[in-house]
Amino acid sequence: MQITFDTDSAFKVGEEGLVLIDSLLAKYPDVARYKFIKSVTLMKLNFGEIQASFLPMLINYRDFETSPSVDYDNGLTLLKSLVAEHPKLKKYKFELALSLYKRGVISTLMEGYDPEKSYFKESKNYLSELSNEFPDNPDYHAYDLYFGFYSQVYNQNGIENIVDNLVSEFENLTKKYPEIPFYENILSAIYSQYYRTTMLSSEKSLANEKMVKILDRLKSNSQNMPGYVYSKIFSILGYQDSYEIVFSTQNNIQFYKNMQYYNNFDLMIDKYNEALSELEILSNDNQDNKIHRLYLSRLYNKIGFYYFSKQDSHKAIESYKTALEILENLNDKYPNSYQIVFALCRNYHDLANVSIDRGFSGLAKATRLLEKSVGLLEHDILAKSERISTKRILADQYELLARINITNHQFIEAIQSAKKAISFLPDSLSANGLLVIAYSLNNKYNLAEDILNKYNKYPKDIHNVFNSELLNRIAIFKNFHIYNTDIEKIEKLLNAQHNIQDKFWHYCKKPKGYYPYISNCPGGWELVEPVTEKK
């Protein structure tokens, strides 16, 4: 029997469950069991929403730009109070340990690893207590070891010192409890995670040795446990993930340096094709399995991305079109699925981005794709959504439309598109940068200057400026400002941006593509060295 999941149905059921449990708590406010159910529902509903923004459809590392809602932290607080009231109930304590660990993962993904935050430490403390109190329950010991390992992974410090011991512990557990696949799964995850980490170090041969062990182990188990096929796929992709995500959105500079250093797009395409052949077998055997088809579209999308990165737009378009065909068929079957619409719109966006580089007919096609995508996202069902991932992709669509408008000399439309992007993500540097250009092209220099001045006091986080393309926008804006006869204003603007430009210029990306305002893929940019500008 195939096991599938549907986050849309889960959200609906979870929200209905919250209404019911609240009504029970209104009548029986002191019943611990009802409080426990509410705390777990709050956290799982919110964690599911966060997962839906980047799992299983992680198309872009910016999808990590989300945060847990107040609901999650409220659920965590409620559960902590229950553990304090009922310290002997292991169920409450175990759930709290799991929830604290998840909160640590969320915090690390969104904000980077912070040793001052105690989520991982608190989680491990509770698990250690349970493991000591109930030594006959291997689950507590297993989680204690596993979470300790992952907290070290996020810390990115010294995991090689604990891997061998951890592997030995879980190999013993798999032998002692062969009927529990969970331990085998953890063992494979440990190998995979260690492989990803060592790929960024000098220990490439050790990483490859670990990779062989992972694949051998997964191959021996995949017939009985279909879930392991997914583990195998993502183990194969571990090399790519190791420098695409780099475990922390704080390390985006390192991400781009690695892209420049490796620049081996052919290898990435080979790896994804290998994974694709594995998944196509599963998917063809069960055409109705939504999650298989979603993963399949994701792999085609990634192959398209790497073809585009090596500037083979023809093959990139073929791959993106295959992904779109899969997703459009899924959308016909599941018209209200957030996962499918989200993935579909990402692919519309990516195909539009490729089409832009194919002349003005490509621009027209890109515009049609984006308008179709925006129409889906602004459908009544999704328009009411507060998911940050929905807002993020809507902002992306409108940003790309603004770039197309600028290239087509549709400057008023460019202002409208940029403003629309900002309405979804008010603090987006890239969207505000596009609005600066659009205003300057419409001779609205005062409005453009207001936006630039807003960022004079922006925190000096290199990764934020690096991601934003704002420096490139500023440079273009200055070029347009030459046509303004107000020399004093030009000098003022140049001086206002001088400090930021001096500090971050060598992180700025310079376009190599046909259209300078809209070329935006890693293969279309190069890192540039600091330059001296003449006033």
Coordinates of C-alpha atoms in Angstrom, one line a residue:
M1 CA 0.0 0.0 0.0
Q2 CA 1.3 3.4 -1.0
I3 CA 1.2 6.1 1.7
T4 CA 0.5 9.6 0.5
F5 CA -0.1 12.9 2.3
D6 CA -1.9 16.1 1.4
T7 CA -1.0 19.2 3.3
D8 CA -4.1 21.0 2.1
S9 CA -6.4 18.5 3.7
A10 CA -4.2 18.4 6.8
F11 CA -4.5 22.2 7.3
K12 CA -8.3 22.0 7.0
V13 CA -8.6 19.2 9.5
G14 CA -6.1 20.8 11.8
E15 CA -8.0 24.1 11.8
E16 CA -11.3 22.3 12.4
G17 CA -9.6 20.4 15.3
L18 CA -8.5 23.7 16.9
V19 CA -12.1 25.0 16.9
L20 CA -13.3 21.8 18.6
I21 CA -10.6 21.7 21.2
D22 CA -11.1 25.3 22.0
S23 CA -14.8 24.7 22.6
L24 CA -13.9 21.8 24.9
L25 CA -11.4 23.9 26.8
A26 CA -14.0 26.6 27.3
K27 CA -16.1 24.1 29.1
Y28 CA -13.3 22.2 30.9
P29 CA -10.4 24.6 31.2
D30 CA -8.4 22.4 33.7
V31 CA -8.3 19.2 31.7
A32 CA -4.7 18.5 30.9
R33 CA -5.4 16.2 28.1
Y34 CA -7.3 18.9 26.2
K35 CA -4.5 21.3 26.8
F36 CA -2.0 18.8 25.4
I37 CA -4.0 18.2 22.3
K38 CA -4.3 21.9 21.7
S39 CA -0.5 22.5 22.2
V40 CA 0.4 19.7 19.7
T41 CA -2.2 20.8 17.2
L42 CA -1.0 24.4 17.2
M43 CA 2.6 23.4 16.7
K44 CA 2.1 20.6 14.1
L45 CA -0.3 22.8 12.1
N46 CA 2.3 25.6 12.0
F47 CA 5.3 23.4 11.4
G48 CA 3.4 21.7 8.6
E49 CA 2.9 25.1 7.0
I50 CA 6.5 25.9 7.3
Q51 CA 7.4 22.6 5.8
A52 CA 5.0 23.2 2.9
S53 CA 7.0 26.3 2.0
F54 CA 10.2 24.3 1.2
L55 CA 9.4 20.6 1.5
P56 CA 9.1 18.7 -0.8
M57 CA 9.3 21.5 -3.3
L58 CA 12.5 23.3 -2.4
I59 CA 13.0 25.2 -5.6
N60 CA 15.0 28.2 -4.3
Y61 CA 16.9 28.8 -1.1
R62 CA 14.9 32.0 -0.6
D63 CA 11.9 29.8 0.3
F64 CA 13.5 29.6 3.7
E65 CA 12.4 33.2 4.3
T66 CA 9.6 32.3 6.6
S67 CA 9.2 32.2 10.3
P68 CA 7.1 30.3 12.9
S69 CA 3.9 32.0 13.8
V70 CA 2.9 33.0 17.3
D71 CA 0.8 29.9 17.3
Y72 CA 3.8 27.6 17.4
D73 CA 5.4 29.4 20.3
N74 CA 2.1 29.5 22.1
G75 CA 1.8 25.8 21.7
L76 CA 5.3 25.3 23.0
T77 CA 4.6 27.5 26.1
L78 CA 1.4 25.6 26.8
L79 CA 3.3 22.2 26.5
K80 CA 6.0 23.5 28.9
S81 CA 3.4 24.4 31.5
L82 CA 1.9 20.9 31.2
V83 CA 5.3 19.2 31.7
A84 CA 5.9 21.4 34.8
E85 CA 2.4 20.4 36.2
H86 CA 2.8 16.7 35.3
P87 CA 6.6 16.0 35.4
K88 CA 6.0 12.2 35.6
L89 CA 4.1 11.9 32.4
K90 CA 6.6 10.8 29.8
K91 CA 4.2 11.5 26.9
Y92 CA 4.2 15.2 27.6
K93 CA 8.0 15.4 28.2
F94 CA 8.7 13.4 25.0
E95 CA 6.5 15.6 22.9
L96 CA 8.1 18.7 24.4
A97 CA 11.6 17.4 23.5
L98 CA 10.5 16.8 19.9
S99 CA 8.8 20.2 19.6
L100 CA 11.8 22.0 21.0
Y101 CA 14.1 20.3 18.5
K102 CA 11.8 21.3 15.6
R103 CA 11.7 24.9 16.9
G104 CA 15.5 24.8 16.9
V105 CA 15.6 23.6 13.3
I106 CA 13.1 26.3 12.2
S107 CA 15.2 29.0 14.0
T108 CA 18.4 27.8 12.4
L109 CA 17.0 27.6 8.9
M110 CA 15.4 31.1 9.2
E111 CA 18.0 32.9 11.2
G112 CA 21.2 30.8 11.1
Y113 CA 22.7 28.8 14.0
D114 CA 22.8 30.8 17.2
P115 CA 24.5 29.0 20.1
E116 CA 22.9 31.4 22.6
K117 CA 19.4 29.9 21.8
S118 CA 18.7 26.9 23.9
Y119 CA 16.2 24.9 21.8
F120 CA 18.6 22.1 20.9
K121 CA 20.1 22.0 24.4
E122 CA 16.6 22.0 26.1
S123 CA 15.4 19.2 23.8
K124 CA 18.5 17.1 24.5
N125 CA 18.1 17.6 28.2
Y126 CA 14.6 16.3 28.2
L127 CA 15.6 13.3 26.1
S128 CA 18.5 12.5 28.3
E129 CA 16.2 12.6 31.3
L130 CA 13.8 10.2 29.6
S131 CA 16.6 7.9 28.5
N132 CA 17.9 7.7 32.1
E133 CA 14.4 7.2 33.6
F134 CA 13.4 4.6 31.0
P135 CA 16.5 2.7 29.9
D136 CA 14.4 -0.1 28.3
N137 CA 12.8 2.2 25.8
P138 CA 15.3 2.5 22.9
D139 CA 13.5 5.3 21.2
Y140 CA 14.5 7.8 23.9
H141 CA 18.1 6.9 23.5
A142 CA 17.9 7.0 19.7
Y143 CA 16.4 10.4 19.6
D144 CA 18.9 11.7 22.2
L145 CA 21.8 10.6 20.0
Y146 CA 20.2 11.7 16.8
F147 CA 19.2 15.2 18.0
G148 CA 22.7 15.6 19.5
F149 CA 24.2 14.9 16.1
Y150 CA 22.0 17.3 14.3
S151 CA 22.6 20.1 16.7
Q152 CA 26.3 19.6 15.9
V153 CA 25.5 19.7 12.2
Y154 CA 23.8 23.0 12.5
N155 CA 26.7 24.2 14.6
Q156 CA 28.9 23.1 11.7
N157 CA 31.6 22.2 14.2
G158 CA 33.3 18.9 15.0
I159 CA 30.7 16.4 13.7
E160 CA 33.5 14.1 12.4
N161 CA 34.4 13.4 16.1
I162 CA 31.0 11.9 16.8
V163 CA 30.0 10.2 13.6
D164 CA 31.8 6.9 14.1
N165 CA 30.4 6.5 17.6
L166 CA 26.9 7.4 16.4
V167 CA 27.0 5.0 13.5
S168 CA 28.1 2.2 15.8
E169 CA 25.3 3.0 18.2
F170 CA 22.6 2.9 15.5
E171 CA 24.1 -0.2 13.8
N172 CA 23.7 -1.9 17.1
L173 CA 20.1 -0.7 17.4
T174 CA 19.3 -1.9 13.8
K175 CA 20.6 -5.4 14.7
K176 CA 18.8 -5.5 18.0
Y177 CA 15.5 -4.2 16.6
P178 CA 15.4 -5.2 12.9
E179 CA 11.6 -4.8 12.9
I180 CA 11.9 -1.0 13.6
P181 CA 12.8 0.7 10.3
F182 CA 13.2 4.1 12.1
Y183 CA 16.7 3.2 13.3
E184 CA 17.8 2.2 9.8
N185 CA 16.4 5.4 8.5
I186 CA 18.3 7.5 11.0
L187 CA 21.5 5.6 10.2
S188 CA 21.1 6.5 6.5
A189 CA 20.3 10.1 7.3
I190 CA 23.5 10.4 9.4
Y191 CA 25.6 9.1 6.6
S192 CA 23.9 11.4 4.1
Q193 CA 24.3 14.5 6.3
Y194 CA 27.9 13.7 7.1
Y195 CA 28.5 13.3 3.3
R196 CA 27.0 16.7 2.6
T197 CA 29.1 18.4 5.3
T198 CA 32.4 16.8 4.3
M199 CA 31.9 17.7 0.7
L200 CA 32.5 21.3 1.7
S201 CA 35.7 20.4 3.4
S202 CA 39.0 18.9 2.1
E203 CA 37.8 15.4 3.0
K204 CA 36.3 14.6 -0.4
S205 CA 37.5 11.0 -0.5
L206 CA 36.0 10.3 2.9
A207 CA 32.7 11.8 1.7
N208 CA 32.7 9.5 -1.3
E209 CA 33.4 6.5 0.9
K210 CA 30.5 7.4 3.1
M211 CA 28.3 7.9 0.0
V212 CA 29.0 4.4 -1.2
K213 CA 27.9 3.0 2.2
I214 CA 24.7 5.0 2.0
L215 CA 23.7 3.7 -1.4
D216 CA 24.6 0.1 -0.6
R217 CA 22.6 0.3 2.6
L218 CA 19.6 1.9 0.9
K219 CA 19.6 -0.5 -2.0
S220 CA 19.3 -3.5 0.3
N221 CA 16.3 -2.0 2.0
S222 CA 14.4 -0.1 -0.8
Q223 CA 12.3 -3.1 -1.9
N224 CA 10.6 -3.4 1.5
M225 CA 10.6 0.3 2.4
P226 CA 9.6 2.6 -0.5
G227 CA 10.4 5.6 1.6
Y228 CA 14.1 4.7 1.3
V229 CA 14.0 5.4 -2.4
Y230 CA 13.4 9.1 -1.5
S231 CA 16.4 8.9 0.9
K232 CA 18.5 7.4 -2.0
I233 CA 17.5 10.2 -4.3
F234 CA 18.4 12.9 -1.9
S235 CA 21.6 11.2 -0.9
I236 CA 22.6 11.3 -4.6
L237 CA 21.7 15.0 -4.5
G238 CA 23.7 15.5 -1.4
Y239 CA 26.7 16.8 -3.3
Q240 CA 24.6 19.5 -4.9
D241 CA 22.7 20.4 -1.7
S242 CA 25.9 20.8 0.2
Y243 CA 26.8 24.0 -1.5
E244 CA 23.4 25.1 -2.6
I245 CA 21.9 25.4 0.9
V246 CA 25.1 25.4 3.0
F247 CA 22.9 24.7 6.0
S248 CA 22.3 28.3 6.7
T249 CA 20.8 31.3 4.9
Q250 CA 23.5 33.3 6.7
N251 CA 26.1 31.8 4.4
N252 CA 24.9 32.9 1.0
I253 CA 28.2 34.5 0.2
Q254 CA 29.9 31.1 0.6
F255 CA 27.2 29.6 -1.6
Y256 CA 28.1 31.9 -4.5
K257 CA 31.8 31.4 -3.9
N258 CA 31.2 27.6 -4.1
M259 CA 29.2 28.0 -7.3
Q260 CA 32.1 29.9 -8.8
Y261 CA 34.6 27.4 -7.5
Y262 CA 32.9 24.2 -8.6
N263 CA 31.0 25.5 -11.6
N264 CA 30.4 21.8 -12.6
F265 CA 26.9 22.0 -14.1
D266 CA 27.4 18.9 -16.2
L267 CA 28.0 16.8 -13.0
M268 CA 24.9 18.2 -11.4
I269 CA 22.8 17.4 -14.5
D270 CA 24.2 13.8 -14.4
K271 CA 23.3 13.4 -10.8
Y272 CA 19.8 14.7 -11.3
N273 CA 19.3 12.4 -14.3
E274 CA 20.4 9.5 -12.2
A275 CA 17.8 10.4 -9.5
L276 CA 15.3 11.0 -12.2
S277 CA 15.6 7.5 -13.6
E278 CA 15.0 6.1 -10.1
L279 CA 11.9 8.2 -9.5
E280 CA 10.4 7.7 -13.0
I281 CA 10.1 3.9 -12.3
L282 CA 8.2 4.6 -9.1
S283 CA 6.1 7.3 -10.7
N284 CA 5.1 5.3 -13.8
D285 CA 4.0 2.4 -11.6
N286 CA 1.6 4.7 -9.8
Q287 CA 0.4 7.6 -11.8
D288 CA -2.1 8.6 -9.1
N289 CA 0.6 9.1 -6.4
K290 CA 0.7 12.9 -6.1
I291 CA 3.9 13.1 -4.1
H292 CA 5.8 11.0 -6.7
R293 CA 4.7 13.3 -9.5
L294 CA 5.6 16.4 -7.4
Y295 CA 9.1 15.0 -6.8
L296 CA 9.4 14.2 -10.5
S297 CA 8.5 17.7 -11.5
R298 CA 11.1 19.0 -9.0
L299 CA 13.9 17.0 -10.6
Y300 CA 13.0 18.2 -14.1
N301 CA 13.0 21.7 -12.8
K302 CA 16.4 21.3 -11.2
I303 CA 17.8 19.9 -14.5
G304 CA 16.3 22.9 -16.3
F305 CA 18.0 25.2 -13.8
Y306 CA 21.5 23.7 -14.4
Y307 CA 21.0 23.7 -18.2
F308 CA 20.1 27.4 -17.9
S309 CA 23.1 27.9 -15.6
K310 CA 25.4 26.5 -18.4
Q311 CA 23.6 28.8 -20.9
D312 CA 21.9 26.0 -22.8
S313 CA 18.5 27.6 -22.9
H314 CA 17.0 25.1 -25.4
K315 CA 17.5 22.1 -23.1
A316 CA 16.5 24.3 -20.1
I317 CA 13.2 25.1 -21.8
E318 CA 12.6 21.4 -22.6
S319 CA 13.1 20.4 -18.9
Y320 CA 11.0 23.2 -17.6
K321 CA 8.2 22.3 -20.1
T322 CA 8.3 18.7 -18.9
A323 CA 8.0 19.8 -15.3
L324 CA 5.1 22.1 -16.2
E325 CA 3.3 19.3 -18.1
I326 CA 3.4 17.1 -15.0
L327 CA 2.3 19.9 -12.7
E328 CA -0.5 21.1 -15.0
N329 CA -1.9 17.5 -15.1
L330 CA -1.7 17.3 -11.3
N331 CA -3.4 20.7 -11.1
D332 CA -6.3 19.4 -13.2
K333 CA -6.7 16.5 -10.7
Y334 CA -6.2 18.5 -7.5
P335 CA -7.2 22.1 -8.4
N336 CA -7.2 23.3 -4.8
S337 CA -3.8 21.9 -3.8
Y338 CA -1.5 24.6 -2.4
Q339 CA 1.6 22.4 -3.0
I340 CA 0.8 21.9 -6.7
V341 CA -0.1 25.6 -7.3
F342 CA 3.1 26.7 -5.5
A343 CA 5.3 24.4 -7.6
L344 CA 3.4 25.2 -10.8
C345 CA 4.0 29.0 -10.3
R346 CA 7.6 28.4 -9.5
N347 CA 8.0 26.6 -12.8
Y348 CA 6.1 29.3 -14.7
H349 CA 8.5 31.8 -13.2
D350 CA 11.6 29.8 -14.1
L351 CA 10.4 29.2 -17.7
A352 CA 9.6 32.9 -18.1
N353 CA 13.1 33.7 -16.9
V354 CA 14.6 31.5 -19.6
S355 CA 12.3 32.8 -22.3
I356 CA 13.4 36.4 -21.6
D357 CA 16.8 35.7 -23.1
R358 CA 15.2 34.6 -26.4
G359 CA 14.3 38.1 -27.8
F360 CA 11.1 40.0 -27.7
S361 CA 8.9 37.0 -28.6
G362 CA 10.4 35.4 -25.5
L363 CA 9.4 38.4 -23.4
A364 CA 5.8 38.2 -24.6
K365 CA 5.8 34.5 -23.7
A366 CA 7.3 35.2 -20.3
T367 CA 4.6 37.8 -19.7
R368 CA 1.8 35.4 -20.5
L369 CA 3.3 32.7 -18.2
L370 CA 3.6 35.2 -15.4
E371 CA 0.1 36.5 -15.8
K372 CA -1.2 33.0 -15.7
S373 CA 0.9 32.3 -12.6
V374 CA -0.3 35.4 -10.8
G375 CA -3.9 34.6 -11.7
L376 CA -3.5 31.2 -10.0
L377 CA -1.9 32.6 -6.9
E378 CA -4.5 35.4 -6.5
H379 CA -7.3 32.9 -6.8
D380 CA -9.7 33.3 -3.9
I381 CA -8.5 30.2 -2.1
L382 CA -4.9 31.4 -2.0
A383 CA -5.5 35.1 -1.8
K384 CA -6.7 34.6 1.8
S385 CA -3.6 32.7 2.7
E386 CA -1.1 34.3 5.1
R387 CA 1.6 31.8 4.1
I388 CA 4.9 33.7 3.6
S389 CA 5.8 31.3 0.8
T390 CA 2.7 32.5 -1.2
K391 CA 3.7 36.1 -0.7
R392 CA 7.3 35.3 -1.6
I393 CA 6.4 33.7 -4.9
L394 CA 3.9 36.4 -5.8
A395 CA 6.5 39.0 -5.1
D396 CA 8.9 37.1 -7.4
Q397 CA 6.4 37.0 -10.2
Y398 CA 5.7 40.7 -10.0
E399 CA 9.5 41.5 -9.8
L400 CA 10.1 39.5 -13.0
L401 CA 7.1 41.3 -14.6
A402 CA 8.6 44.6 -13.6
R403 CA 11.9 43.7 -15.3
I404 CA 10.1 42.7 -18.5
N405 CA 8.2 46.0 -18.4
I406 CA 11.4 47.9 -18.1
T407 CA 13.0 46.1 -21.0
N408 CA 9.9 46.7 -23.1
H409 CA 10.0 50.4 -22.1
Q410 CA 6.7 50.0 -20.3
F411 CA 7.8 52.2 -17.4
I412 CA 4.4 53.0 -15.9
E413 CA 3.6 49.3 -15.9
A414 CA 7.0 48.6 -14.3
I415 CA 6.1 51.0 -11.4
Q416 CA 2.8 49.1 -11.0
S417 CA 4.5 45.7 -11.0
A418 CA 7.2 46.7 -8.6
K419 CA 4.7 48.2 -6.2
K420 CA 2.6 45.0 -6.4
A421 CA 5.7 43.0 -5.4
I422 CA 6.4 45.4 -2.5
S423 CA 2.8 45.0 -1.4
F424 CA 3.5 41.3 -0.7
L425 CA 7.0 41.8 0.7
P426 CA 7.4 45.4 1.9
D427 CA 11.0 45.0 3.0
S428 CA 12.2 43.2 -0.2
L429 CA 15.4 45.0 -1.3
S430 CA 15.2 43.7 -4.8
A431 CA 11.6 44.8 -5.3
N432 CA 12.4 48.3 -3.9
G433 CA 15.5 48.4 -6.1
L434 CA 13.3 47.8 -9.1
L435 CA 10.9 50.5 -8.1
V436 CA 13.9 52.9 -7.9
I437 CA 14.7 52.1 -11.6
A438 CA 11.1 52.4 -12.7
Y439 CA 10.7 55.8 -10.9
S440 CA 14.0 57.1 -12.4
L441 CA 12.9 56.0 -15.9
N442 CA 9.7 57.9 -15.4
N443 CA 11.7 61.0 -14.3
K444 CA 10.3 60.7 -10.7
Y445 CA 13.6 61.3 -9.1
N446 CA 12.3 62.5 -5.8
L447 CA 10.4 59.2 -5.3
A448 CA 13.4 57.2 -6.3
E449 CA 15.6 59.2 -3.9
D450 CA 13.2 58.5 -1.0
I451 CA 13.6 54.8 -1.5
L452 CA 17.4 55.0 -1.7
N453 CA 17.6 57.1 1.4
K454 CA 15.5 54.4 3.2
Y455 CA 18.4 52.0 2.8
N456 CA 21.2 54.3 3.9
K457 CA 20.7 53.0 7.5
Y458 CA 20.1 49.4 6.5
P459 CA 21.9 46.9 8.8
K460 CA 25.3 46.0 7.3
D461 CA 24.5 42.4 6.7
I462 CA 26.5 41.3 3.7
H463 CA 24.1 38.5 2.8
N464 CA 21.1 40.8 2.7
V465 CA 22.8 43.3 0.4
F466 CA 24.3 40.4 -1.6
N467 CA 20.9 38.8 -2.2
S468 CA 19.1 42.0 -3.0
E469 CA 20.8 43.2 -6.2
L470 CA 20.3 46.6 -4.7
L471 CA 23.9 47.7 -5.6
N472 CA 23.3 46.8 -9.2
R473 CA 20.1 48.8 -9.1
I474 CA 21.9 51.8 -7.6
A475 CA 24.5 51.7 -10.3
I476 CA 21.9 51.6 -13.0
F477 CA 20.0 54.4 -11.2
K478 CA 23.1 56.6 -11.2
N479 CA 23.4 56.1 -15.0
F480 CA 19.9 57.2 -15.5
H481 CA 20.4 60.2 -13.2
I482 CA 23.0 61.6 -15.6
Y483 CA 20.1 62.9 -17.7
N484 CA 18.8 64.9 -14.7
T485 CA 20.1 68.5 -14.9
D486 CA 20.1 68.8 -11.1
I487 CA 23.9 68.2 -10.6
E488 CA 23.7 69.0 -6.8
K489 CA 21.1 66.2 -6.4
I490 CA 23.3 63.8 -8.4
E491 CA 26.3 64.5 -6.1
K492 CA 24.1 64.0 -3.0
L493 CA 22.9 60.6 -4.2
L494 CA 26.4 59.5 -5.1
N495 CA 27.7 60.5 -1.7
A496 CA 24.7 58.9 0.1
Q497 CA 25.5 55.5 -1.4
H498 CA 29.3 55.8 -1.4
N499 CA 29.9 53.9 1.9
I500 CA 27.6 51.0 1.0
Q501 CA 29.1 50.7 -2.4
D502 CA 32.7 50.7 -1.1
K503 CA 32.0 48.1 1.5
F504 CA 30.0 45.7 -0.7
W505 CA 31.0 46.4 -4.3
H506 CA 33.1 43.2 -4.6
Y507 CA 30.0 41.2 -3.8
C508 CA 28.0 42.9 -6.5
K509 CA 26.9 40.8 -9.4
K510 CA 27.5 42.0 -12.9
P511 CA 25.1 40.8 -15.7
K512 CA 26.5 39.1 -18.7
G513 CA 23.1 38.4 -20.3
Y514 CA 21.5 40.0 -23.3
Y515 CA 19.1 42.1 -21.2
P516 CA 21.0 43.9 -18.5
Y517 CA 18.0 44.6 -16.3
I518 CA 16.6 41.1 -16.1
S519 CA 19.4 38.5 -16.4
N520 CA 19.3 36.8 -13.1
C521 CA 20.6 33.2 -13.0
P522 CA 23.9 32.1 -11.4
G523 CA 25.2 31.2 -14.9
G524 CA 24.4 34.7 -16.1
W525 CA 26.4 36.6 -13.4
E526 CA 30.0 36.9 -12.4
L527 CA 31.7 38.2 -9.3
V528 CA 33.5 41.4 -9.9
E529 CA 36.5 42.9 -8.1
P530 CA 36.4 46.3 -6.4
V531 CA 36.5 49.2 -8.9
T532 CA 37.3 52.9 -8.5
E533 CA 34.5 55.1 -9.9
K534 CA 35.3 58.5 -11.3
K535 CA 32.9 61.3 -10.4

